[in-house]
Structure formats: structure tokens, C-alpha cells
Amino acid sequence: MTVRPPLAMLAELTHRCPLSCPYCSNPLDLARKETELSTEEWAGAFRQAADLGVLHLHLSGGEPASRRDLEELVATARGAGLYTNLITSGIGLTERRLRALDEAGLDHVQLSLQGTDAAMADRIGGYRGGFDRKMQVAGWIAEIGFPLTLNAVVHRQNLHQLPEALDMAVRMGARRIEVAIVQFHGWAMQNRAALMPTRAQAEEARRIVEEARKRLLGTLVIDFVPADYHEDFPKSCMGGWGSTGLNIAPDGTVLPCHAAQTIPHLSFDSVRDRPLREIWYNGAAFNAYRGYDWMPEPCRSCDRKQIDHGGCRCQALALAGDAGATDPVCARSPRHAELRAKADAFAAGSDETLTYRSFAPAEPA
Amino acid sequence: MTIGPASVPVLPRGVRLHHDRVRDTWVLLAPERAIRLDPIGHAVLCEVDGTRSFGAIVAALAAKYDAPQDRIAEDSRGLLTGLLNRRMLELTE
């Protein structure tokens, strides 16, 4: 099988974050500051990525602004020829830092939205004052002229705010909005009963997005991630495992996707030990689910295998107990009916109990 | 929004031409998008400088490639309208 060079890389600069969203996609075992790659190590990884064929670099976290060397990292990445996208909650950014990021050549800002008012956003983010601060940051972003994408993460508790989120994006002058219904990985797995949208909500969200796409053509581009558990076909996770993009965790571990470490039998390489090129082309984890040879039936002979690549491996593990199984979201999976019932049961859960993300308590000395 | 002869197209901030040295091709980079450009697409976007009108761009391309203006206008308008709808191009006039 021919492996093509990657197009995009997600650099999780840190797992530190002032917010503690209950759907955070970071792993349950968060990496501590002392394990993070140094400025020089990240710079080396960015240059290797550009040499390998990566075009887009997404600087993420945690909250990337928690890294004091963010400005320097952006300048290095631009110098290497990468398109730099900052994925941020806005917390930790000041007007001065944003101007320095402008100076460093930052191409684009993606601002997360936990809700369209302070009551919702601060409850979901677990950070009082976060919403007001974010609005202030959005003002500076507009003033400097950074192209902006709003990243609205929606779920049962805030889906009614979707129309307002779309209006907000237009008012802020955003060119794009990503409407992402929570995907159940990482911390979100702990909160399925509190966050799972109802089937009716999932359908309503799709209808709102379709209507807005027509109404706002040429004004606002809308990317939509539907409610996976309520779908009949799975997402084309990562556009196919090891085919398009890669992630680097704060400690330098190179991953085919951000949740890949939940698959216990995979072994991962670090940029600290091995060149990125070798990891991409020859790393065991990257080759584990590339192409079609690993597929079981009904995927192997399925006419959609080049569309959705069998769905999500991490989800297959979480829901079917086997990372090599057909994603149970697929109507052709023998476990689909079971998942449907589960999704409806979660959707009838209580809003009250949210498990916020947090670092594990330090080991006793 | 329609592109007329007097329209002045411009690539907004965050959208730029980039030579992809690994794949040896020109691409248009934008937020979350990379569009691989064929030689025609690249030639059109090279003329977009934020000062010249669509009419002037078409005339320049027609002269440069010794091709009929109507044909060039049609192809260029198709490409640019697609970019306009995806917020990867703006019109200043």
C-alpha cells in the first residue's frame, strides 16, 4: 500500500488549561508540565513536519496560551513554511500577546465557544468570568484582523443556543464556524449521560445547519460534525487512519489520532527518540489500521469503505471492545441496535452530574 | 455576489498561495483547507493582486496565453466564485 505524506499536524503543546470542560478530548491521564517538549524540541518537530509534507499546523492543547513560548513557536512554524492555526479558548491571551502572535506570523485563530452567554459558558467551562474574557479576546482578534473561526461545541445542554451561536459568528466577523456535536472520547466518555443529545435535538441541529448554510452562503462557512451515536453511518475518522494527519502529544508521543492511546495493544513512538518521517511511514501504531487489510466483514466488502474507512477505531474499542471491529455507529454493524438503545438511554440522563476534567492527584512521595 | 468586469478580487488575510515542495505543486492555503491548484488555477490566482479588476485580469491572461477572452472569463469566474462562496476570496469593489 502506498502511504502518502500527511497534510496536517495537531500539536498539543500542553495539557494545561484554565478551563475544565467535561467533554475535553485530552486523555484522562493528563501530561504534566515537566514532561512537555521544550521550545527547541517543538521547533525540531515542526521543521520535520514541514519536510515530511505537512501544510497545516494546528496549535492546540490544553490551552496553547498556557505555553509562554507560544509566540516563538508560531514564528518557528511560519519560518518552516507551515500554515499556523491557533486553537484556543482565549483565556491566557492578552492584547499584547495577540499583537506578538500577529508579529510572529500567525495565520488564523480558532476560538472555542462553550455557550452563548456567561451562565452557560462558565458552567460548562468550569471557569467563572471565562465568557466575558473570551468576548474581550474576540474583540482584539477582530481589531488586529486575524481571520477567525468560531468552534462551537454543542451537546444536550446547550444545543438550544445553536441559532444564537451562528448569529454570534456573523456579528464577530468570523468567516467560519465549526458546529461540533460532542464526540464521545476522552473526558466526554465520563459524561455521556449528561451531554448526549436526544435524537430529536440531533435532527434539529442538522436542519438548522442546512438552513443557515443556504442563508449565509458567502458570509459564513459552516462545518458540521453530527451527533455520531444517532447516525446510521460512522464518521470518516481522521479521513482514514494514518492517511492524512497526525498528532503530537505534549510529551512528544506521536499519535494517529488524539484518542489512540486508549487502544492498549498499540505502541507509540516519540519525536524524542525517532525521526518523524520514520514514525509516519514505519511506526507500528500508524500501520496498525492503514488501508483495508485489517478490516473485518461487513467493512471489507462494503461499498462505503473508501468513504468512512470503517469508522473510528477508538470508538470501536470503546463500544465493541475491539479496536478492529466495525464502528457500532454503522447501521451494518451487528451492534448498531444496541448502540441506538444506549444513545437513547444516555439522552434521557440527568443534566446535573458533570465530571470536569482534572489532573490526577500527585503520587504520594 | 457576482463577479463583474469592474470587481476587484483579493485574497483576504489567512488565504495564501504556497508552493508545496514535497508534492511539487502550488496550493491555496486557507483555514482548514488546502486546495491543490492546476496550472490554470495558479495562473489566475497569480494575477489577483487586490488592485486590478476582474476585466483587467481576464485581458492579461488572454494576452499571455493567446486565448479567447470569453473562455478565460468563464473559467476564471467559476474558480473565483467557488472561492468567494467558501470565504477564501473577497471583492473590494
Coordinates of C-alpha atoms in Angstrom, one line a residue:
Chain A
M1 CA 0.0 0.0 0.0
T2 CA 1.3 3.5 -0.9
V3 CA 1.4 5.7 2.1
R4 CA 1.1 9.4 1.2
P5 CA 2.7 12.3 3.1
P6 CA 0.5 13.9 5.8
L7 CA -1.3 17.2 5.2
A8 CA -2.0 18.3 8.7
M9 CA -0.5 18.0 12.2
L10 CA -2.1 18.8 15.5
A11 CA 0.5 19.8 18.1
E12 CA -0.9 19.5 21.6
L13 CA 1.6 21.9 23.1
T14 CA 0.4 21.3 26.7
H15 CA -2.5 19.6 28.6
R16 CA -2.6 22.6 31.0
C17 CA -5.8 24.7 30.6
P18 CA -7.6 27.2 32.8
L19 CA -10.9 25.6 31.7
S20 CA -12.1 22.1 32.7
C21 CA -14.7 21.3 30.0
P22 CA -16.4 18.0 30.7
Y23 CA -16.0 16.9 27.0
C24 CA -12.3 17.7 26.7
S25 CA -10.7 15.4 24.1
N26 CA -7.5 15.2 26.1
P27 CA -6.8 11.8 27.7
L28 CA -7.9 11.1 31.3
D29 CA -4.3 10.8 32.2
L30 CA -3.2 14.4 31.5
A31 CA 0.5 15.1 30.8
R32 CA 2.2 17.2 33.5
K33 CA 4.2 20.4 32.7
E34 CA 7.6 18.8 33.4
T35 CA 7.0 16.1 30.7
E36 CA 6.3 18.7 28.0
L37 CA 8.6 19.1 25.0
S38 CA 10.9 22.1 25.2
T39 CA 10.8 25.0 22.8
E40 CA 13.7 23.5 20.8
E41 CA 12.1 20.1 20.7
W42 CA 8.8 21.5 19.3
A43 CA 10.8 23.6 16.8
G44 CA 12.5 20.5 15.6
A45 CA 9.2 18.6 15.2
F46 CA 7.7 21.5 13.2
R47 CA 10.6 21.5 10.8
Q48 CA 10.5 17.8 10.4
A49 CA 6.7 18.0 9.8
A50 CA 7.2 20.6 7.0
D51 CA 9.9 18.4 5.4
L52 CA 7.5 15.5 5.5
G53 CA 4.8 17.4 3.6
V54 CA 2.6 18.8 6.4
L55 CA 0.9 22.0 5.2
H56 CA -1.4 22.9 8.2
L57 CA -0.1 23.1 11.7
H58 CA -2.8 23.3 14.4
L59 CA -1.5 24.6 17.7
S60 CA -3.7 23.2 20.4
G61 CA -3.7 21.8 23.9
G62 CA -5.0 22.0 26.6
E63 CA -4.8 25.8 26.2
P64 CA -1.8 26.6 24.0
A65 CA -1.6 30.1 25.5
S66 CA -0.5 28.3 28.7
R67 CA 2.8 27.9 27.0
R68 CA 4.8 31.1 27.5
D69 CA 6.8 30.3 24.3
L70 CA 3.8 30.2 22.1
E71 CA 4.8 33.3 20.1
E72 CA 8.3 31.9 19.5
L73 CA 6.7 28.5 18.4
V74 CA 4.5 30.3 15.9
A75 CA 7.4 32.2 14.4
T76 CA 9.4 29.0 14.1
A77 CA 6.5 27.2 12.4
R78 CA 5.9 30.0 10.0
G79 CA 9.6 30.0 9.3
A80 CA 9.4 26.3 8.4
G81 CA 6.7 27.2 5.9
L82 CA 3.7 25.9 7.8
Y83 CA 0.2 27.4 7.9
T84 CA -0.3 28.1 11.6
N85 CA -3.7 27.8 13.2
L86 CA -4.2 28.6 16.9
I87 CA -6.9 26.6 18.6
T88 CA -7.7 28.5 21.8
S89 CA -10.3 29.3 24.5
G90 CA -8.9 32.8 24.5
I91 CA -8.0 32.5 28.2
G92 CA -4.4 33.5 28.7
L93 CA -4.3 35.7 25.7
T94 CA -3.8 39.4 26.2
E95 CA -3.9 42.2 23.6
R96 CA -0.2 42.4 23.8
R97 CA 0.3 38.6 23.3
L98 CA -2.1 38.7 20.3
R99 CA -0.1 41.5 18.7
A100 CA 3.1 39.5 19.3
L101 CA 1.4 36.5 17.6
D102 CA 0.5 38.7 14.7
E103 CA 4.1 39.8 14.5
A104 CA 5.1 36.1 14.6
G105 CA 3.0 35.4 11.5
L106 CA 0.0 33.5 13.0
D107 CA -2.3 32.8 10.1
H108 CA -5.6 32.0 11.7
V109 CA -7.4 31.8 15.1
Q110 CA -10.0 29.2 16.1
L111 CA -11.8 30.3 19.2
S112 CA -13.8 27.8 21.2
L113 CA -17.3 28.6 22.4
Q114 CA -18.8 26.7 25.4
G115 CA -22.1 28.6 25.3
T116 CA -23.5 31.9 24.0
D117 CA -23.9 33.5 27.4
A118 CA -21.9 33.6 30.6
A119 CA -24.2 31.4 32.6
M120 CA -23.9 28.5 30.1
A121 CA -20.3 29.0 29.0
D122 CA -18.9 29.4 32.5
R123 CA -20.8 26.4 33.9
I124 CA -19.6 24.2 31.0
G125 CA -16.0 25.5 31.0
G126 CA -15.9 25.4 34.8
Y127 CA -14.3 28.8 34.9
R128 CA -16.1 31.9 36.2
G129 CA -15.5 35.0 34.1
G130 CA -14.3 32.9 31.2
F131 CA -17.1 34.0 28.8
D132 CA -16.6 37.8 29.4
R133 CA -12.9 37.4 28.9
K134 CA -13.4 35.4 25.7
M135 CA -15.6 38.2 24.3
Q136 CA -12.8 40.7 25.1
V137 CA -10.3 38.5 23.3
A138 CA -12.7 38.2 20.3
G139 CA -12.7 42.0 20.1
W140 CA -8.9 42.1 20.0
I141 CA -8.8 39.4 17.4
A142 CA -11.2 41.4 15.2
E143 CA -9.2 44.6 15.8
I144 CA -5.9 43.0 14.7
G145 CA -7.7 41.4 11.8
F146 CA -6.9 37.7 12.3
P147 CA -9.2 35.5 10.3
L148 CA -11.4 33.8 12.8
T149 CA -13.3 30.5 13.1
L150 CA -15.6 30.0 15.9
N151 CA -15.6 26.5 17.3
A152 CA -19.0 25.8 18.9
V153 CA -19.1 22.5 20.8
V154 CA -22.7 21.6 21.3
H155 CA -24.5 18.9 23.3
R156 CA -27.8 18.3 25.0
Q157 CA -27.4 21.1 27.5
N158 CA -26.6 24.0 25.0
L159 CA -27.9 22.8 21.7
H160 CA -30.8 25.3 22.0
Q161 CA -28.2 28.0 21.7
L162 CA -27.1 26.9 18.2
P163 CA -29.0 29.7 16.3
E164 CA -27.5 32.3 18.6
A165 CA -24.0 30.8 18.1
L166 CA -24.4 31.2 14.3
D167 CA -25.6 34.8 14.8
M168 CA -22.6 35.5 17.1
A169 CA -20.2 34.2 14.5
V170 CA -21.6 36.6 11.9
R171 CA -21.6 39.5 14.4
M172 CA -17.9 38.8 15.3
G173 CA -17.0 38.8 11.6
A174 CA -15.9 35.1 11.7
R175 CA -15.5 33.6 8.3
R176 CA -16.2 30.1 9.5
I177 CA -17.9 28.3 12.3
E178 CA -17.4 24.7 13.3
V179 CA -20.5 23.3 14.8
A180 CA -19.3 20.1 16.5
I181 CA -21.7 18.0 18.4
V182 CA -19.7 16.4 21.2
Q183 CA -17.8 13.3 20.2
F184 CA -17.5 10.8 23.0
H185 CA -13.9 10.3 23.6
G186 CA -11.6 11.4 26.5
W187 CA -13.5 13.2 29.2
A188 CA -16.7 13.2 27.3
M189 CA -16.9 9.4 27.8
Q190 CA -17.4 10.1 31.5
N191 CA -20.2 12.5 30.7
R192 CA -22.3 10.7 28.2
A193 CA -25.5 10.7 30.3
A194 CA -25.2 14.5 30.9
L195 CA -24.2 15.5 27.4
M196 CA -25.8 13.1 24.9
P197 CA -28.3 15.0 22.7
T198 CA -31.7 13.5 22.1
R199 CA -32.4 12.1 18.6
A200 CA -34.8 15.0 18.1
Q201 CA -32.1 17.5 19.0
A202 CA -29.6 15.9 16.7
E203 CA -32.1 16.1 13.8
E204 CA -33.0 19.7 14.7
A205 CA -29.3 20.7 14.7
R206 CA -28.8 19.3 11.2
R207 CA -31.9 21.2 10.0
I208 CA -30.6 24.5 11.5
V209 CA -27.2 24.0 9.9
E210 CA -28.6 23.2 6.5
E211 CA -30.9 26.3 6.6
A212 CA -28.0 28.5 7.8
R213 CA -25.7 27.2 5.1
K214 CA -28.1 28.4 2.4
R215 CA -28.9 31.7 4.1
L216 CA -25.2 32.6 4.9
L217 CA -23.6 31.4 1.7
G218 CA -20.6 33.7 1.0
T219 CA -20.9 35.1 4.5
L220 CA -20.2 32.2 6.9
V221 CA -18.8 28.8 6.1
I222 CA -20.3 26.2 8.4
D223 CA -18.6 22.9 9.1
F224 CA -20.8 20.4 10.9
V225 CA -19.9 17.4 13.0
P226 CA -23.1 15.5 13.6
A227 CA -24.2 13.5 16.7
D228 CA -22.3 10.4 16.0
Y229 CA -24.3 8.0 18.2
H230 CA -27.5 8.9 16.4
E231 CA -26.2 8.4 12.9
D232 CA -26.5 5.5 10.5
F233 CA -23.0 5.8 9.0
P234 CA -19.9 6.4 11.0
K235 CA -17.6 9.4 10.7
S236 CA -14.6 9.1 8.4
C237 CA -12.3 9.3 11.4
M238 CA -9.1 11.3 10.6
G239 CA -10.1 10.8 6.9
G240 CA -8.6 7.3 7.3
W241 CA -6.1 6.2 9.9
G242 CA -2.6 7.3 9.2
S243 CA -3.6 8.7 5.8
T244 CA -3.9 12.5 6.3
G245 CA -2.9 13.7 9.6
L246 CA -1.0 13.1 12.8
N247 CA -0.9 14.4 16.4
I248 CA 1.9 15.1 18.8
A249 CA 1.0 14.9 22.5
P250 CA 2.7 17.3 24.9
D251 CA 5.4 14.9 25.8
G252 CA 6.3 14.2 22.2
T253 CA 4.4 10.9 21.7
V254 CA 3.2 10.8 18.1
L255 CA -0.3 9.6 17.6
P256 CA -2.5 8.7 14.6
C257 CA -5.4 10.5 16.4
H258 CA -5.9 12.2 19.8
A259 CA -7.6 9.2 21.4
A260 CA -5.3 6.5 20.0
Q261 CA -3.7 5.9 23.4
T262 CA -7.0 4.3 24.6
I263 CA -6.1 1.3 22.4
P264 CA -4.0 -0.7 24.8
H265 CA -2.2 -3.0 22.4
L266 CA -0.7 -0.2 20.3
S267 CA 2.8 1.1 20.9
F268 CA 3.7 4.6 20.1
D269 CA 7.0 6.4 19.2
S270 CA 8.2 9.7 20.5
V271 CA 9.8 12.5 18.5
R272 CA 12.4 12.4 21.3
D273 CA 13.6 9.0 20.1
R274 CA 12.8 8.7 16.4
P275 CA 12.6 10.9 13.3
L276 CA 9.0 12.0 12.5
R277 CA 9.4 10.6 8.9
E278 CA 10.2 7.2 10.2
I279 CA 7.3 7.3 12.7
W280 CA 4.8 8.3 10.0
Y281 CA 5.9 5.7 7.4
N282 CA 7.0 2.8 9.6
G283 CA 5.6 3.4 13.1
A284 CA 3.7 0.3 14.4
A285 CA 0.7 2.4 15.6
F286 CA 0.4 4.2 12.2
N287 CA 0.5 0.9 10.2
A288 CA -2.0 -0.9 12.5
Y289 CA -5.2 0.3 10.8
R290 CA -3.9 1.8 7.5
G291 CA -5.7 0.8 4.3
Y292 CA -8.2 -2.0 4.2
D293 CA -6.4 -5.3 5.0
W294 CA -7.2 -5.0 8.8
M295 CA -10.9 -4.8 8.1
P296 CA -13.4 -7.4 9.2
E297 CA -16.7 -8.0 7.5
P298 CA -19.1 -6.2 6.8
C299 CA -16.4 -3.5 6.2
R300 CA -14.1 -5.5 3.9
S301 CA -16.7 -5.9 1.2
C302 CA -18.6 -2.7 1.9
D303 CA -19.2 -0.2 -0.9
R304 CA -18.6 2.6 1.6
K305 CA -15.2 1.5 2.9
Q306 CA -13.4 4.2 1.0
I307 CA -15.8 6.8 2.3
D308 CA -15.8 6.1 6.0
H309 CA -12.8 3.7 6.4
G310 CA -14.8 1.6 8.8
G311 CA -15.4 4.5 11.2
C312 CA -13.5 5.3 14.3
R313 CA -11.1 2.7 15.8
C314 CA -11.1 4.2 19.3
Q315 CA -14.9 4.1 19.3
A316 CA -14.9 0.5 18.1
L317 CA -12.8 -0.3 21.1
A318 CA -14.9 1.7 23.5
L319 CA -18.2 0.4 22.3
A320 CA -17.5 -3.1 20.9
G321 CA -14.4 -3.9 23.0
D322 CA -12.3 -4.4 19.8
A323 CA -10.5 -1.7 18.0
G324 CA -10.6 -3.8 14.8
A325 CA -14.3 -4.1 14.8
T326 CA -16.8 -2.2 12.6
D327 CA -17.7 1.0 14.3
P328 CA -21.1 0.3 16.0
V329 CA -22.4 3.6 14.7
C330 CA -22.7 1.9 11.4
A331 CA -26.2 0.5 10.7
R332 CA -24.4 -2.5 9.1
S333 CA -22.6 -3.3 12.4
P334 CA -24.2 -6.2 14.4
R335 CA -24.0 -3.9 17.5
H336 CA -25.9 -1.0 15.9
A337 CA -29.2 -1.7 17.6
E338 CA -27.6 -2.0 20.9
L339 CA -25.8 1.4 20.5
R340 CA -29.1 3.0 19.4
A341 CA -30.7 1.9 22.6
K342 CA -27.7 3.1 24.6
A343 CA -27.8 6.5 23.0
D344 CA -31.4 7.0 23.8
A345 CA -30.8 5.9 27.4
F346 CA -27.9 8.4 27.8
A347 CA -30.0 11.1 26.2
A348 CA -32.6 10.6 29.0
G349 CA -29.9 11.1 31.6
S350 CA -29.6 13.9 34.2
D351 CA -28.0 17.2 33.4
E352 CA -26.8 17.7 36.9
T353 CA -23.7 15.4 37.3
L354 CA -20.8 16.8 35.2
T355 CA -17.4 15.3 35.7
Y356 CA -14.9 18.1 34.9
R357 CA -11.5 17.3 33.5
S358 CA -8.7 17.5 36.1
F359 CA -5.1 16.3 36.6
A360 CA -4.8 13.1 38.6
P361 CA -3.7 13.8 42.2
A362 CA 0.1 13.7 42.5
E363 CA 1.7 10.4 43.5
P364 CA 2.4 10.4 47.3
A365 CA 6.1 10.9 47.9
Chain B
M1 CA -22.5 38.1 -5.0
T2 CA -21.4 38.1 -8.7
I3 CA -18.1 38.9 -10.2
G4 CA -18.3 41.6 -12.9
P5 CA -15.6 43.2 -15.0
A6 CA -15.2 46.0 -12.5
S7 CA -15.0 43.7 -9.5
V8 CA -11.6 43.7 -7.8
P9 CA -10.8 40.3 -6.3
V10 CA -8.4 39.9 -3.4
L11 CA -7.2 37.0 -1.3
P12 CA -8.0 38.0 2.3
R13 CA -5.7 37.6 5.2
G14 CA -5.2 34.0 6.1
V15 CA -5.5 32.8 2.5
R16 CA -2.3 32.5 0.5
L17 CA -0.6 30.8 -2.4
H18 CA 2.1 28.3 -1.3
H19 CA 4.5 26.2 -3.2
D20 CA 4.2 22.6 -1.8
R21 CA 7.8 21.5 -2.3
V22 CA 7.1 17.9 -1.2
R23 CA 4.4 17.3 -3.7
D24 CA 5.8 19.8 -6.2
T25 CA 2.6 21.7 -6.8
W26 CA 1.0 25.0 -6.0
V27 CA -1.7 25.0 -3.3
L28 CA -4.0 27.7 -2.0
L29 CA -3.9 27.5 1.8
A30 CA -6.8 28.7 3.9
P31 CA -8.2 27.9 7.3
E32 CA -8.7 24.1 7.4
R33 CA -8.4 23.9 3.7
A34 CA -5.6 23.3 1.2
I35 CA -6.7 23.4 -2.5
R36 CA -4.3 21.9 -5.0
L37 CA -4.1 24.2 -8.0
D38 CA -3.7 23.1 -11.6
P39 CA -1.6 25.4 -13.8
I40 CA -4.7 27.3 -14.9
G41 CA -5.9 28.0 -11.4
H42 CA -2.4 29.0 -10.4
A43 CA -2.1 31.4 -13.3
V44 CA -5.5 33.0 -12.4
L45 CA -4.6 33.5 -8.8
C46 CA -1.2 34.9 -9.6
E47 CA -3.0 37.8 -11.3
V48 CA -5.2 38.5 -8.2
D49 CA -3.3 41.3 -6.5
G50 CA -6.1 43.3 -4.9
T51 CA -5.7 46.3 -7.2
R52 CA -6.6 45.0 -10.7
S53 CA -10.2 44.4 -11.8
F54 CA -11.5 41.1 -13.0
G55 CA -11.8 42.6 -16.5
A56 CA -8.1 43.6 -16.5
I57 CA -7.1 40.1 -15.1
V58 CA -9.0 38.4 -17.9
A59 CA -7.5 40.7 -20.6
A60 CA -4.0 40.0 -19.2
L61 CA -4.5 36.2 -19.2
A62 CA -6.0 36.3 -22.7
A63 CA -2.9 38.1 -24.0
K64 CA -0.5 36.0 -22.1
Y65 CA -1.9 32.6 -23.2
D66 CA -3.3 33.8 -26.6
A67 CA -6.7 32.5 -25.7
P68 CA -10.3 33.9 -26.3
Q69 CA -11.4 36.3 -23.6
D70 CA -14.8 34.7 -23.2
R71 CA -13.3 31.4 -22.4
I72 CA -10.8 32.8 -19.9
A73 CA -13.6 34.9 -18.2
E74 CA -15.8 31.9 -17.9
D75 CA -13.1 29.6 -16.4
S76 CA -11.8 32.3 -14.0
R77 CA -15.2 33.3 -12.9
G78 CA -16.0 29.7 -12.0
L79 CA -12.9 29.4 -9.9
L80 CA -13.2 32.7 -8.2
T81 CA -16.9 32.3 -7.4
G82 CA -16.2 29.0 -5.8
L83 CA -13.6 30.7 -3.6
L84 CA -15.9 33.6 -2.8
N85 CA -18.6 31.2 -1.5
R86 CA -16.1 29.5 0.7
R87 CA -14.8 32.8 2.1
M88 CA -11.4 32.3 0.5
L89 CA -11.7 35.4 -1.7
E90 CA -13.2 38.9 -1.3
L91 CA -14.3 41.6 -3.7
T92 CA -13.2 45.1 -2.9
E93 CA -15.4 46.8 -5.5

